[in-house]
Coordinates of C-alpha atoms in Angstrom, one line a residue:
X1 CA -37.1 11.1 -8.3
X2 CA -37.4 10.2 -4.6
X3 CA -36.0 6.9 -3.5
X4 CA -38.6 4.4 -2.2
X5 CA -38.1 2.1 0.8
X6 CA -37.7 -0.7 -1.7
X7 CA -34.9 1.2 -3.5
X8 CA -33.1 1.6 -0.2
X9 CA -33.3 -2.1 0.6
X10 CA -30.3 -4.3 -0.2
X11 CA -31.3 -7.6 -1.8
X12 CA -29.0 -10.5 -2.0
X13 CA -30.3 -13.3 -4.2
X14 CA -28.8 -16.8 -4.3
X15 CA -25.2 -15.7 -3.9
X16 CA -22.8 -18.6 -4.5
X17 CA -19.0 -18.3 -4.6
X18 CA -16.9 -21.2 -6.0
X19 CA -13.2 -21.1 -5.6
X20 CA -10.6 -22.6 -8.0
X21 CA -10.8 -26.3 -7.6
X22 CA -14.5 -26.3 -7.1
X23 CA -14.6 -25.6 -3.4
X24 CA -17.8 -23.6 -2.4
X25 CA -17.0 -20.6 -0.2
X26 CA -20.6 -19.3 -0.3
X27 CA -23.7 -21.3 -0.9
X28 CA -27.1 -20.0 -2.0
X29 CA -27.1 -16.9 0.2
X30 CA -30.4 -14.9 0.0
X31 CA -31.7 -12.2 2.3
X32 CA -32.8 -8.5 2.3
X33 CA -31.6 -5.7 4.4
X34 CA -34.0 -2.8 4.8
X35 CA -33.2 0.9 5.5
X36 CA -32.3 1.8 9.1
X37 CA -31.3 -1.7 9.8
X38 CA -28.3 -3.1 11.6
X39 CA -27.3 -6.7 10.8
X40 CA -24.6 -8.8 12.5
X41 CA -22.9 -11.6 10.7
X42 CA -21.4 -14.3 13.0
X43 CA -20.0 -17.8 12.5
X44 CA -16.9 -19.9 13.0
X45 CA -13.7 -19.3 11.1
X46 CA -13.9 -20.5 7.5
X47 CA -17.7 -19.9 7.4
X48 CA -17.3 -17.4 4.5
X49 CA -17.9 -14.1 6.4
X50 CA -15.2 -12.2 4.5
X51 CA -16.3 -13.9 1.2
X52 CA -19.8 -12.6 1.9
X53 CA -18.6 -9.1 2.6
X54 CA -16.6 -9.1 -0.7
X55 CA -19.7 -10.3 -2.6
X56 CA -22.0 -7.7 -1.0
X57 CA -19.6 -4.8 -1.6
X58 CA -18.7 -5.9 -5.1
X59 CA -15.0 -6.0 -4.4
X60 CA -15.0 -9.8 -4.9
X61 CA -18.3 -10.6 -6.8
X62 CA -20.0 -13.9 -6.2
X63 CA -19.7 -16.6 -8.9
X64 CA -23.5 -16.8 -9.2
X65 CA -26.4 -14.7 -8.0
X66 CA -26.9 -11.0 -7.8
X67 CA -26.9 -8.1 -5.4
X68 CA -29.6 -5.4 -6.0
X69 CA -29.4 -1.9 -4.7
X70 CA -31.6 1.0 -5.9
X71 CA -33.0 -1.2 -8.6
X72 CA -29.6 -2.0 -10.1
X73 CA -27.5 -5.1 -10.2
X74 CA -24.4 -4.1 -8.2
X75 CA -22.0 -6.2 -10.3
X76 CA -23.3 -4.8 -13.6
X77 CA -23.3 -1.2 -12.4
X78 CA -20.4 -1.4 -9.9
X79 CA -18.6 1.7 -11.3
X80 CA -21.7 3.9 -10.4
X81 CA -22.8 2.1 -7.2
X82 CA -19.4 1.7 -5.5
X83 CA -19.5 5.3 -4.3
X84 CA -22.6 4.5 -2.2
X85 CA -20.8 1.8 -0.3
X86 CA -18.8 2.4 2.8
X87 CA -16.4 -0.4 3.9
X88 CA -14.4 -0.4 7.1
X89 CA -11.9 -3.3 6.8
X90 CA -10.1 -5.0 9.8
X91 CA -7.0 -2.9 9.3
X92 CA -7.0 0.9 10.0
X93 CA -7.5 3.0 6.9
X94 CA -5.7 6.1 8.2
X95 CA -2.0 6.8 8.4
X96 CA -0.9 6.4 12.1
X97 CA 1.6 9.3 11.7
X98 CA -1.2 11.9 11.1
X99 CA -3.6 13.5 13.5
X100 CA -7.3 12.8 13.3
X101 CA -7.9 16.2 11.7
X102 CA -5.1 15.8 9.2
X103 CA -6.2 12.3 8.2
X104 CA -9.8 13.1 7.7
X105 CA -9.0 16.4 5.9
X106 CA -6.8 14.6 3.3
X107 CA -9.5 11.9 3.0
X108 CA -12.1 14.6 2.3
X109 CA -9.9 16.2 -0.3
X110 CA -9.7 12.8 -2.1
X111 CA -13.2 11.6 -1.7
X112 CA -15.6 14.5 -1.9
X113 CA -16.7 16.0 -5.2
X114 CA -14.2 18.4 -6.8
X115 CA -16.6 21.4 -6.4
X116 CA -16.6 21.0 -2.6
X117 CA -15.1 24.1 -1.0
X118 CA -12.5 24.1 1.8
X119 CA -15.1 25.3 4.2
X120 CA -17.5 22.6 3.2
X121 CA -14.8 20.0 3.7
X122 CA -13.9 21.3 7.1
X123 CA -17.6 21.2 8.1
X124 CA -17.9 17.6 6.9
X125 CA -14.9 16.6 8.9
X126 CA -16.3 18.3 12.0
X127 CA -19.6 16.5 11.4
X128 CA -18.2 13.0 11.2
X129 CA -15.9 13.7 14.2
X130 CA -19.0 14.6 16.2
X131 CA -20.8 11.5 15.0
X132 CA -18.0 9.3 16.2
X133 CA -17.5 11.3 19.4
X134 CA -13.9 12.2 18.6
X135 CA -14.0 15.9 19.3
X136 CA -11.5 15.7 22.2
X137 CA -9.1 13.6 20.1
X138 CA -9.2 15.6 16.9
X139 CA -5.7 16.9 17.2
X140 CA -4.2 13.6 18.6
X141 CA -1.9 11.5 16.5
X142 CA -3.8 8.4 15.3
X143 CA -1.1 5.8 15.8
X144 CA 0.3 6.8 19.3
X145 CA -2.3 8.9 21.0
X146 CA -5.6 7.0 20.4
X147 CA -6.9 3.7 21.8
X148 CA -7.8 0.8 19.6
X149 CA -11.5 1.7 19.8
X150 CA -10.8 5.3 18.9
X151 CA -8.7 4.3 15.9
X152 CA -11.5 2.1 14.7
X153 CA -13.9 5.1 15.1
X154 CA -11.5 7.2 12.9
X155 CA -11.8 4.6 10.2
X156 CA -15.6 4.7 10.4
X157 CA -15.5 8.5 10.3
X158 CA -13.4 8.3 7.2
X159 CA -16.2 6.3 5.5
X160 CA -18.9 8.6 6.7
X161 CA -17.3 11.6 5.0
X162 CA -19.3 10.7 1.8
X163 CA -22.5 9.8 3.8
X164 CA -22.8 6.3 2.2
X165 CA -26.3 4.7 2.5
X166 CA -24.6 1.3 2.7
X167 CA -22.0 0.7 5.4
X168 CA -20.2 -2.6 5.9
X169 CA -17.7 -3.3 8.7
X170 CA -15.3 -6.2 9.1
X171 CA -14.5 -7.1 12.7
X172 CA -14.7 -3.5 14.0
X173 CA -14.6 -4.7 17.7
X174 CA -11.7 -7.1 17.2
X175 CA -9.2 -6.7 20.1
X176 CA -11.4 -4.4 22.1
X177 CA -12.5 -5.0 25.7
X178 CA -16.2 -5.7 26.3
X179 CA -17.0 -2.1 27.2
X180 CA -15.5 -0.7 24.1
X181 CA -17.1 -3.5 22.1
X182 CA -20.5 -2.5 23.2
X183 CA -19.8 1.2 22.7
X184 CA -18.9 0.6 19.0
X185 CA -22.0 -1.5 18.5
X186 CA -24.2 1.2 20.0
X187 CA -22.6 3.8 17.6
X188 CA -23.4 1.5 14.7
X189 CA -27.0 1.3 15.9
X190 CA -27.1 5.1 15.8
X191 CA -25.7 5.2 12.3
X192 CA -28.3 2.7 11.2
X193 CA -31.1 4.7 12.8
X194 CA -30.1 7.6 10.5
X195 CA -31.5 5.6 7.5
X196 CA -28.5 3.5 6.5
X197 CA -28.2 -0.2 5.8
X198 CA -25.4 -1.3 8.2
X199 CA -23.9 -4.8 8.3
X200 CA -21.1 -5.8 10.7
X201 CA -19.0 -9.0 10.6
X202 CA -18.1 -9.9 14.2
X203 CA -16.8 -12.6 16.4
X204 CA -18.3 -10.9 19.5
X205 CA -21.8 -11.8 20.6
X206 CA -21.9 -9.4 23.6
X207 CA -24.0 -6.7 21.9
X208 CA -26.1 -8.6 19.4
X209 CA -29.3 -7.3 21.1
X210 CA -28.8 -3.9 19.5
X211 CA -29.1 -5.4 16.0
X212 CA -32.2 -5.9 14.0
X213 CA -31.0 -9.1 12.4
X214 CA -28.4 -11.7 13.0
X215 CA -27.0 -13.8 10.1
X216 CA -25.4 -17.0 11.3
X217 CA -23.1 -18.7 8.8
X218 CA -22.0 -22.3 8.9
X219 CA -18.8 -23.7 7.4
X220 CA -19.0 -23.7 3.6
X221 CA -20.7 -20.4 3.5
X222 CA -24.2 -21.7 4.2
X223 CA -26.9 -19.7 5.9
X224 CA -27.8 -21.4 9.2
X225 CA -30.0 -18.6 10.5
X226 CA -31.3 -15.2 9.5
X227 CA -33.6 -13.3 11.8
X228 CA -33.9 -11.3 15.0
X229 CA -31.2 -11.8 17.6
X230 CA -33.6 -13.1 20.3
X231 CA -34.4 -16.1 18.0
X232 CA -30.9 -17.4 17.5
X233 CA -30.6 -19.6 20.6
X234 CA -34.1 -21.0 20.3
X235 CA -33.6 -21.9 16.6
X236 CA -30.5 -24.0 17.5
X237 CA -31.9 -25.3 20.8
X238 CA -28.9 -24.0 22.7
X239 CA -28.4 -22.2 26.0
X240 CA -25.6 -19.9 24.9
X241 CA -23.6 -18.9 21.8
X242 CA -20.5 -21.2 22.5
X243 CA -22.9 -24.1 22.1
X244 CA -24.2 -22.6 18.8
X245 CA -20.6 -22.4 17.5
X246 CA -19.9 -26.0 18.5
X247 CA -23.1 -27.1 16.8
X248 CA -22.2 -25.3 13.6
X249 CA -19.1 -27.5 13.2
X250 CA -21.0 -30.7 13.4
X251 CA -21.4 -32.4 9.9
X252 CA -25.0 -33.5 10.5
X253 CA -26.3 -30.0 11.4
X254 CA -28.5 -29.8 8.3
X255 CA -30.3 -33.1 9.0
X256 CA -31.0 -32.0 12.6
X257 CA -31.7 -28.3 12.2
X258 CA -32.8 -27.2 8.6
X259 CA -31.9 -23.7 7.7
X260 CA -34.8 -21.2 7.5
X261 CA -36.2 -20.5 4.1
X262 CA -34.7 -17.8 1.9
X263 CA -35.6 -14.3 3.0
X264 CA -36.0 -12.8 -0.5
X265 CA -39.3 -13.2 -2.3
X266 CA -39.0 -12.8 -6.0
X267 CA -41.9 -10.4 -6.1
X268 CA -40.1 -8.1 -3.7
X269 CA -37.2 -7.5 -6.0
X270 CA -37.4 -4.0 -7.4
X271 CA -37.7 -3.4 -11.1
X272 CA -34.3 -2.7 -12.7
X273 CA -33.6 0.9 -13.5
X274 CA -30.6 3.0 -14.5
X275 CA -31.2 6.0 -12.2
X276 CA -27.8 6.1 -10.4
X277 CA -25.0 8.0 -12.0
X278 CA -21.3 8.0 -11.0
X279 CA -20.4 11.1 -9.0
X280 CA -17.7 13.4 -10.4
X281 CA -14.2 12.5 -9.3
X282 CA -11.2 14.6 -8.4
X283 CA -8.9 15.3 -11.4
X284 CA -5.7 13.4 -11.7
X285 CA -3.6 16.5 -11.0
X286 CA -5.6 17.3 -7.9
X287 CA -5.3 13.7 -6.6
X288 CA -1.5 13.9 -7.3
X289 CA -1.0 17.2 -5.4
X290 CA -3.2 16.1 -2.5
X291 CA -1.2 12.8 -2.2
X292 CA 2.1 14.6 -2.4
X293 CA 1.0 16.9 0.5
X294 CA -0.2 13.9 2.5
X295 CA 3.1 12.0 1.8
X296 CA 5.1 15.0 3.0
X297 CA 3.0 15.3 6.1
X298 CA 3.4 11.6 6.9
X299 CA 7.2 11.8 6.2
X300 CA 7.7 14.9 8.5
X301 CA 5.6 13.2 11.2
X302 CA 7.4 9.9 11.0
X303 CA 10.5 10.2 13.2
X304 CA 12.0 6.9 12.2
X305 CA 11.8 7.7 8.5
X306 CA 13.2 11.2 9.1
X307 CA 16.1 9.7 11.1
X308 CA 16.7 7.2 8.3
X309 CA 16.7 9.9 5.7
X310 CA 19.1 12.1 7.7
X311 CA 21.4 9.6 9.4
X312 CA 22.0 7.1 6.6
X313 CA 24.0 9.5 4.4
X314 CA 25.9 10.7 7.5
X315 CA 26.8 7.1 8.6
X316 CA 27.5 5.7 5.1
X317 CA 29.4 8.9 4.0
X318 CA 31.5 8.7 7.2
X319 CA 32.2 5.1 6.5
X320 CA 33.9 6.0 3.2
X321 CA 36.2 8.4 5.1
X322 CA 38.0 5.5 6.8
X323 CA 39.4 4.3 3.4
X324 CA 43.2 4.4 3.6
X325 CA 44.8 7.1 1.5
X326 CA 44.2 10.8 0.8
X327 CA 44.2 10.8 -3.0
X328 CA 40.4 10.7 -3.3
X329 CA 39.3 10.0 -6.9
X330 CA 42.6 11.0 -8.5
X331 CA 44.3 8.1 -10.3
X332 CA 47.3 10.2 -11.4
X333 CA 48.3 10.9 -7.8
X334 CA 48.5 7.3 -6.7
X335 CA 51.8 5.4 -7.3
X336 CA 52.0 1.8 -6.1
X337 CA 55.1 -0.3 -5.2
X338 CA 55.6 -1.1 -8.9
X339 CA 55.9 2.6 -9.7
X340 CA 52.6 2.7 -11.5
X341 CA 49.3 4.5 -11.0
X342 CA 46.9 2.6 -8.7
X343 CA 43.1 2.7 -8.8
X344 CA 42.4 0.8 -5.6
X345 CA 41.6 3.8 -3.4
X346 CA 39.2 5.3 -6.0
X347 CA 37.6 1.9 -6.6
X348 CA 37.1 1.3 -2.9
X349 CA 35.5 4.7 -2.4
X350 CA 33.2 4.2 -5.4
X351 CA 32.2 0.8 -4.2
X352 CA 31.1 2.1 -0.8
X353 CA 29.1 4.9 -2.5
X354 CA 27.4 2.3 -4.8
X355 CA 26.5 0.2 -1.8
X356 CA 25.3 3.3 0.1
X357 CA 23.0 4.4 -2.7
X358 CA 21.6 0.9 -3.2
X359 CA 20.9 0.5 0.5
X360 CA 19.5 4.0 1.1
X361 CA 17.1 3.9 -1.9
X362 CA 15.8 0.4 -1.1
X363 CA 15.5 0.8 2.7
X364 CA 13.5 4.0 2.5
X365 CA 10.7 2.6 0.2
X366 CA 10.6 -1.2 0.5
X367 CA 8.0 -1.1 3.3
X368 CA 6.0 1.9 2.0
X369 CA 3.3 0.2 -0.1
X370 CA 2.8 -3.0 1.9
X371 CA 2.5 -1.0 5.1
X372 CA -0.4 1.1 3.9
X373 CA -2.0 -1.4 1.5
X374 CA -5.4 -1.4 3.3
X375 CA -5.5 2.4 3.0
X376 CA -4.7 2.3 -0.7
X377 CA -7.2 -0.5 -1.5
X378 CA -10.0 1.4 0.2
X379 CA -9.1 4.7 -1.5
X380 CA -8.8 2.9 -4.9
X381 CA -12.4 1.5 -4.4
X382 CA -13.7 5.1 -4.2
X383 CA -11.9 6.5 -7.2
X384 CA -8.2 7.0 -6.4
X385 CA -5.9 6.6 -9.4
X386 CA -3.1 4.0 -8.9
X387 CA -0.9 5.9 -11.2
X388 CA -1.2 9.1 -9.2
X389 CA -0.7 7.2 -6.0
X390 CA 2.6 5.7 -7.2
X391 CA 3.7 8.9 -8.8
X392 CA 3.2 10.8 -5.5
X393 CA 5.3 8.2 -3.7
X394 CA 8.1 8.5 -6.3
X395 CA 8.0 12.3 -6.2
X396 CA 8.4 12.5 -2.5
X397 CA 10.5 9.5 -1.5
X398 CA 12.4 9.3 -4.8
X399 CA 13.4 12.9 -4.6
X400 CA 14.5 12.4 -1.0
X401 CA 16.6 9.4 -2.0
X402 CA 18.2 11.4 -4.9
X403 CA 19.2 14.1 -2.4
X404 CA 20.5 11.4 0.0
X405 CA 22.8 10.2 -2.8
X406 CA 24.0 13.7 -3.5
X407 CA 24.6 14.3 0.2
X408 CA 26.5 11.0 0.9
X409 CA 28.8 11.8 -2.1
X410 CA 29.6 15.2 -0.7
X411 CA 30.4 13.8 2.7
X412 CA 32.6 11.1 1.1
X413 CA 34.5 13.5 -1.1
X414 CA 34.7 16.9 0.6
X415 CA 38.3 17.9 1.2
X416 CA 39.7 15.2 -1.1
X417 CA 41.1 15.5 -4.6
X418 CA 38.6 15.1 -7.3
X419 CA 38.8 13.1 -10.6
X420 CA 41.7 13.8 -13.0
X421 CA 40.8 16.3 -15.7
X422 CA 37.7 17.2 -13.6
X423 CA 35.8 14.2 -14.9
X424 CA 34.0 13.6 -18.2
X425 CA 32.1 16.9 -18.2
X426 CA 34.4 19.1 -16.3
X427 CA 32.3 19.1 -13.1
X428 CA 34.4 16.7 -11.1
X429 CA 32.8 15.2 -8.0
X430 CA 29.4 16.6 -9.0
X431 CA 29.3 14.1 -11.8
X432 CA 29.8 11.3 -9.3
X433 CA 27.1 12.8 -7.1
X434 CA 24.6 12.8 -10.0
X435 CA 25.3 9.1 -10.7
X436 CA 25.0 8.1 -7.0
X437 CA 21.8 10.2 -6.6
X438 CA 20.4 8.6 -9.8
X439 CA 21.1 5.1 -8.4
X440 CA 19.5 5.9 -5.1
X441 CA 16.4 7.1 -7.0
X442 CA 16.3 4.0 -9.2
X443 CA 16.6 1.8 -6.2
X444 CA 13.8 3.7 -4.4
X445 CA 11.6 2.9 -7.4
X446 CA 12.7 -0.8 -7.3
X447 CA 11.9 -0.8 -3.6
X448 CA 8.4 0.4 -4.3
X449 CA 8.0 -2.4 -6.9
X450 CA 9.0 -5.0 -4.3
X451 CA 6.8 -3.4 -1.7
X452 CA 3.8 -3.8 -4.1
X453 CA 4.5 -7.6 -4.3
X454 CA 5.2 -8.7 -0.8
X455 CA 2.3 -9.4 1.6
X456 CA 3.8 -8.4 4.9
X457 CA 6.5 -6.2 6.4
X458 CA 8.4 -9.4 7.6
X459 CA 9.1 -10.3 3.9
X460 CA 10.8 -7.0 3.2
X461 CA 14.1 -7.5 5.1
X462 CA 15.2 -10.6 3.1
X463 CA 14.2 -8.8 -0.1
X464 CA 16.2 -5.7 1.0
X465 CA 19.4 -7.8 1.6
X466 CA 18.9 -9.7 -1.6
X467 CA 18.4 -6.5 -3.7
X468 CA 21.5 -4.8 -2.3
X469 CA 23.7 -7.9 -2.7
X470 CA 22.6 -8.4 -6.3
X471 CA 23.5 -4.8 -7.1
X472 CA 26.9 -5.2 -5.6
X473 CA 27.7 -8.3 -7.5
X474 CA 26.4 -7.0 -10.9
X475 CA 27.7 -3.5 -10.7
X476 CA 31.3 -4.5 -11.7
X477 CA 33.1 -3.1 -8.7
X478 CA 33.7 -6.4 -6.8
X479 CA 33.4 -8.9 -9.7
X480 CA 34.5 -8.0 -13.3
X481 CA 31.5 -8.5 -15.6
X482 CA 32.7 -7.1 -18.9
X483 CA 33.2 -9.8 -21.5
X484 CA 31.7 -12.6 -19.3
X485 CA 28.8 -14.2 -21.1
X486 CA 25.5 -14.3 -19.3
X487 CA 26.8 -12.3 -16.3
X488 CA 27.4 -9.2 -18.5
X489 CA 24.0 -9.4 -20.0
X490 CA 22.4 -9.9 -16.5
X491 CA 24.4 -6.9 -15.3
X492 CA 22.7 -4.7 -18.0
X493 CA 19.5 -5.1 -16.0
X494 CA 21.0 -3.8 -12.8
X495 CA 20.8 -0.1 -12.1
X496 CA 24.1 -0.3 -10.1
X497 CA 25.9 -1.5 -13.2
X498 CA 25.2 1.7 -15.1
X499 CA 25.7 4.0 -12.1
X500 CA 29.0 2.5 -11.3
X501 CA 30.0 2.7 -15.0
X502 CA 29.1 6.4 -14.9
X503 CA 31.2 7.1 -11.8
X504 CA 34.1 5.0 -13.2
X505 CA 34.0 7.0 -16.4
X506 CA 34.2 10.2 -14.3
X507 CA 37.3 9.1 -12.5
X508 CA 38.7 7.2 -15.5
X509 CA 39.0 4.1 -13.4
X510 CA 40.8 2.1 -16.2
X511 CA 43.6 4.7 -16.5
X512 CA 45.9 2.7 -14.2
X513 CA 45.4 -0.5 -16.2
X514 CA 46.3 0.8 -19.6
X515 CA 50.1 0.5 -18.9
X516 CA 49.7 -3.1 -18.0
X517 CA 50.3 -6.1 -20.3
X518 CA 47.3 -6.9 -22.4
X519 CA 46.4 -10.0 -20.5
X520 CA 46.3 -8.0 -17.2
X521 CA 44.3 -5.0 -18.4
X522 CA 40.8 -6.2 -17.9
X523 CA 39.4 -3.0 -19.4
X524 CA 35.7 -2.1 -19.5
X525 CA 34.4 0.0 -22.4
X526 CA 31.7 1.5 -20.2
X527 CA 34.4 3.3 -18.2
X528 CA 35.9 5.5 -20.9
X529 CA 36.3 9.1 -19.7
X530 CA 34.3 10.8 -22.5
X531 CA 31.2 12.9 -22.5
X532 CA 29.4 10.4 -24.8
X533 CA 30.2 7.5 -22.5
X534 CA 29.1 9.3 -19.4
X535 CA 25.8 10.4 -21.0
X536 CA 25.2 6.8 -22.3
X537 CA 25.8 5.3 -18.8
X538 CA 23.5 7.9 -17.2
X539 CA 20.9 7.5 -19.9
X540 CA 20.8 3.7 -19.3
X541 CA 20.4 4.3 -15.6
X542 CA 17.4 6.5 -16.0
X543 CA 15.9 4.3 -18.7
X544 CA 16.1 1.4 -16.3
X545 CA 14.4 3.5 -13.6
X546 CA 11.6 4.3 -16.1
X547 CA 11.1 0.6 -16.9
X548 CA 11.0 -0.3 -13.2
X549 CA 8.5 2.5 -12.7
X550 CA 6.3 1.1 -15.4
X551 CA 6.4 -2.4 -13.9
X552 CA 5.7 -0.8 -10.5
X553 CA 2.6 0.8 -11.8
X554 CA 1.3 -2.6 -13.1
X555 CA 2.1 -4.2 -9.7
X556 CA 0.4 -1.4 -7.8
X557 CA -2.7 -1.7 -10.0
X558 CA -2.7 -5.4 -9.4
X559 CA -2.5 -5.0 -5.6
X560 CA -5.5 -2.6 -5.6
X561 CA -8.1 -5.2 -5.1
X562 CA -8.1 -7.4 -1.9
X563 CA -7.7 -11.1 -2.5
X564 CA -9.6 -13.4 -0.2

């Protein structure tokens, strides 16, 4: 059935948003936006522009009122209608490490129907690149080789891949010079003329003349004006827009200048229907492998991350080589001034490795999710699975951290004697490497969990320091925890406790203490050099990693929806 003009008109009826505590963020907002229309939303800070955008896109529904599109209530049928909505947030929604072609190609793999061929995806990418006039920049890196205006056009092109009939933009011209500002607005005019409903939230008034409508919001989310741009100044009786913004902040505005009547007539609202179905989504496995490929491409293109992955094991492994002594992890070879075996050298080397693993795993991932949250939130809104998103991160970065742990152990132990009796399983230093690699992996997952909670990159550094310090204190290397009430139980929750216990079991760290008087032994049952004990320690390490992964999934799912 062919869509009518009424079906392709967006109706907002009496939208009201009430925050906790009763504060009204949006008040009785009603209007209609017809096809091939461009509407600008302006107003002072705190006027509810972002709240309105959330209400119209369904990402943060209004408390009261309804949004009607194609004869359906958006809030009731959000799962079906959300795929017809394009939203360009203030932040870029492409990875800066990728080229324009790479970024759009991966976005096409995730967003287009599963039966779309590679040739069709490439054609769609070329089409949106042409629409946004990015042909000359298609192989440029987004973060370093594009201007601010070009990066914004890449974000718009990303949304155009699915040809949405509704397109919303939040401050697309923010930070651009007047010339680029006007260029972006003219491109939006062209997109609207192709039949779309386009709404742009903006602080700029330089190019309002290309719009069909201007919606002026006053503090409290009230509609002060809705109509053609050439009527704004006359409605407020002002000479210029700065005067209008000053007037909007005056408390007696509504007594002096009543708002125009609501723009939606009840008779104009279309009859409700159920004619829109949800498009087929990519399978979980296809999403996973696409995300893994994209993560690998981002990692290879990110020089800072690559240097961190390669240099941290070299630096931290080299640090362990300055430990005095040449007995490595052998306890039997060490004789102290009392003529007894000494475990200090092995303990120091293990402590450095535990610190290295905790630092490497956390440092690699703790900025990962918060840094690309706008990208994830937008992709989640169009069907991305949070589980596949997190699993792809763990697969790429977790594996890299595990290999880092193996490498740092090899650097720290090569050429030095291994554990007595070749460890618990007979594999010597390789058993230590498995434990250190496992700890680095677990800390990478913990870093992702923290990254899902923090709200800015600035918050990650204190969290990084805190996480590493907690692991060092609770692992048992610096402070004995066995037999100490509360501290021992807390240590069970620290991945480093079980990783250190596994390495201590490999080298039989308590061997030197067994000849001491009972009151000086301070033995730890988790350090017994037996196959069963090593397997128990390693099992607990991986069980903790699995628990942290489950918590991380909940946190990632919780962060998927923007909060205004």
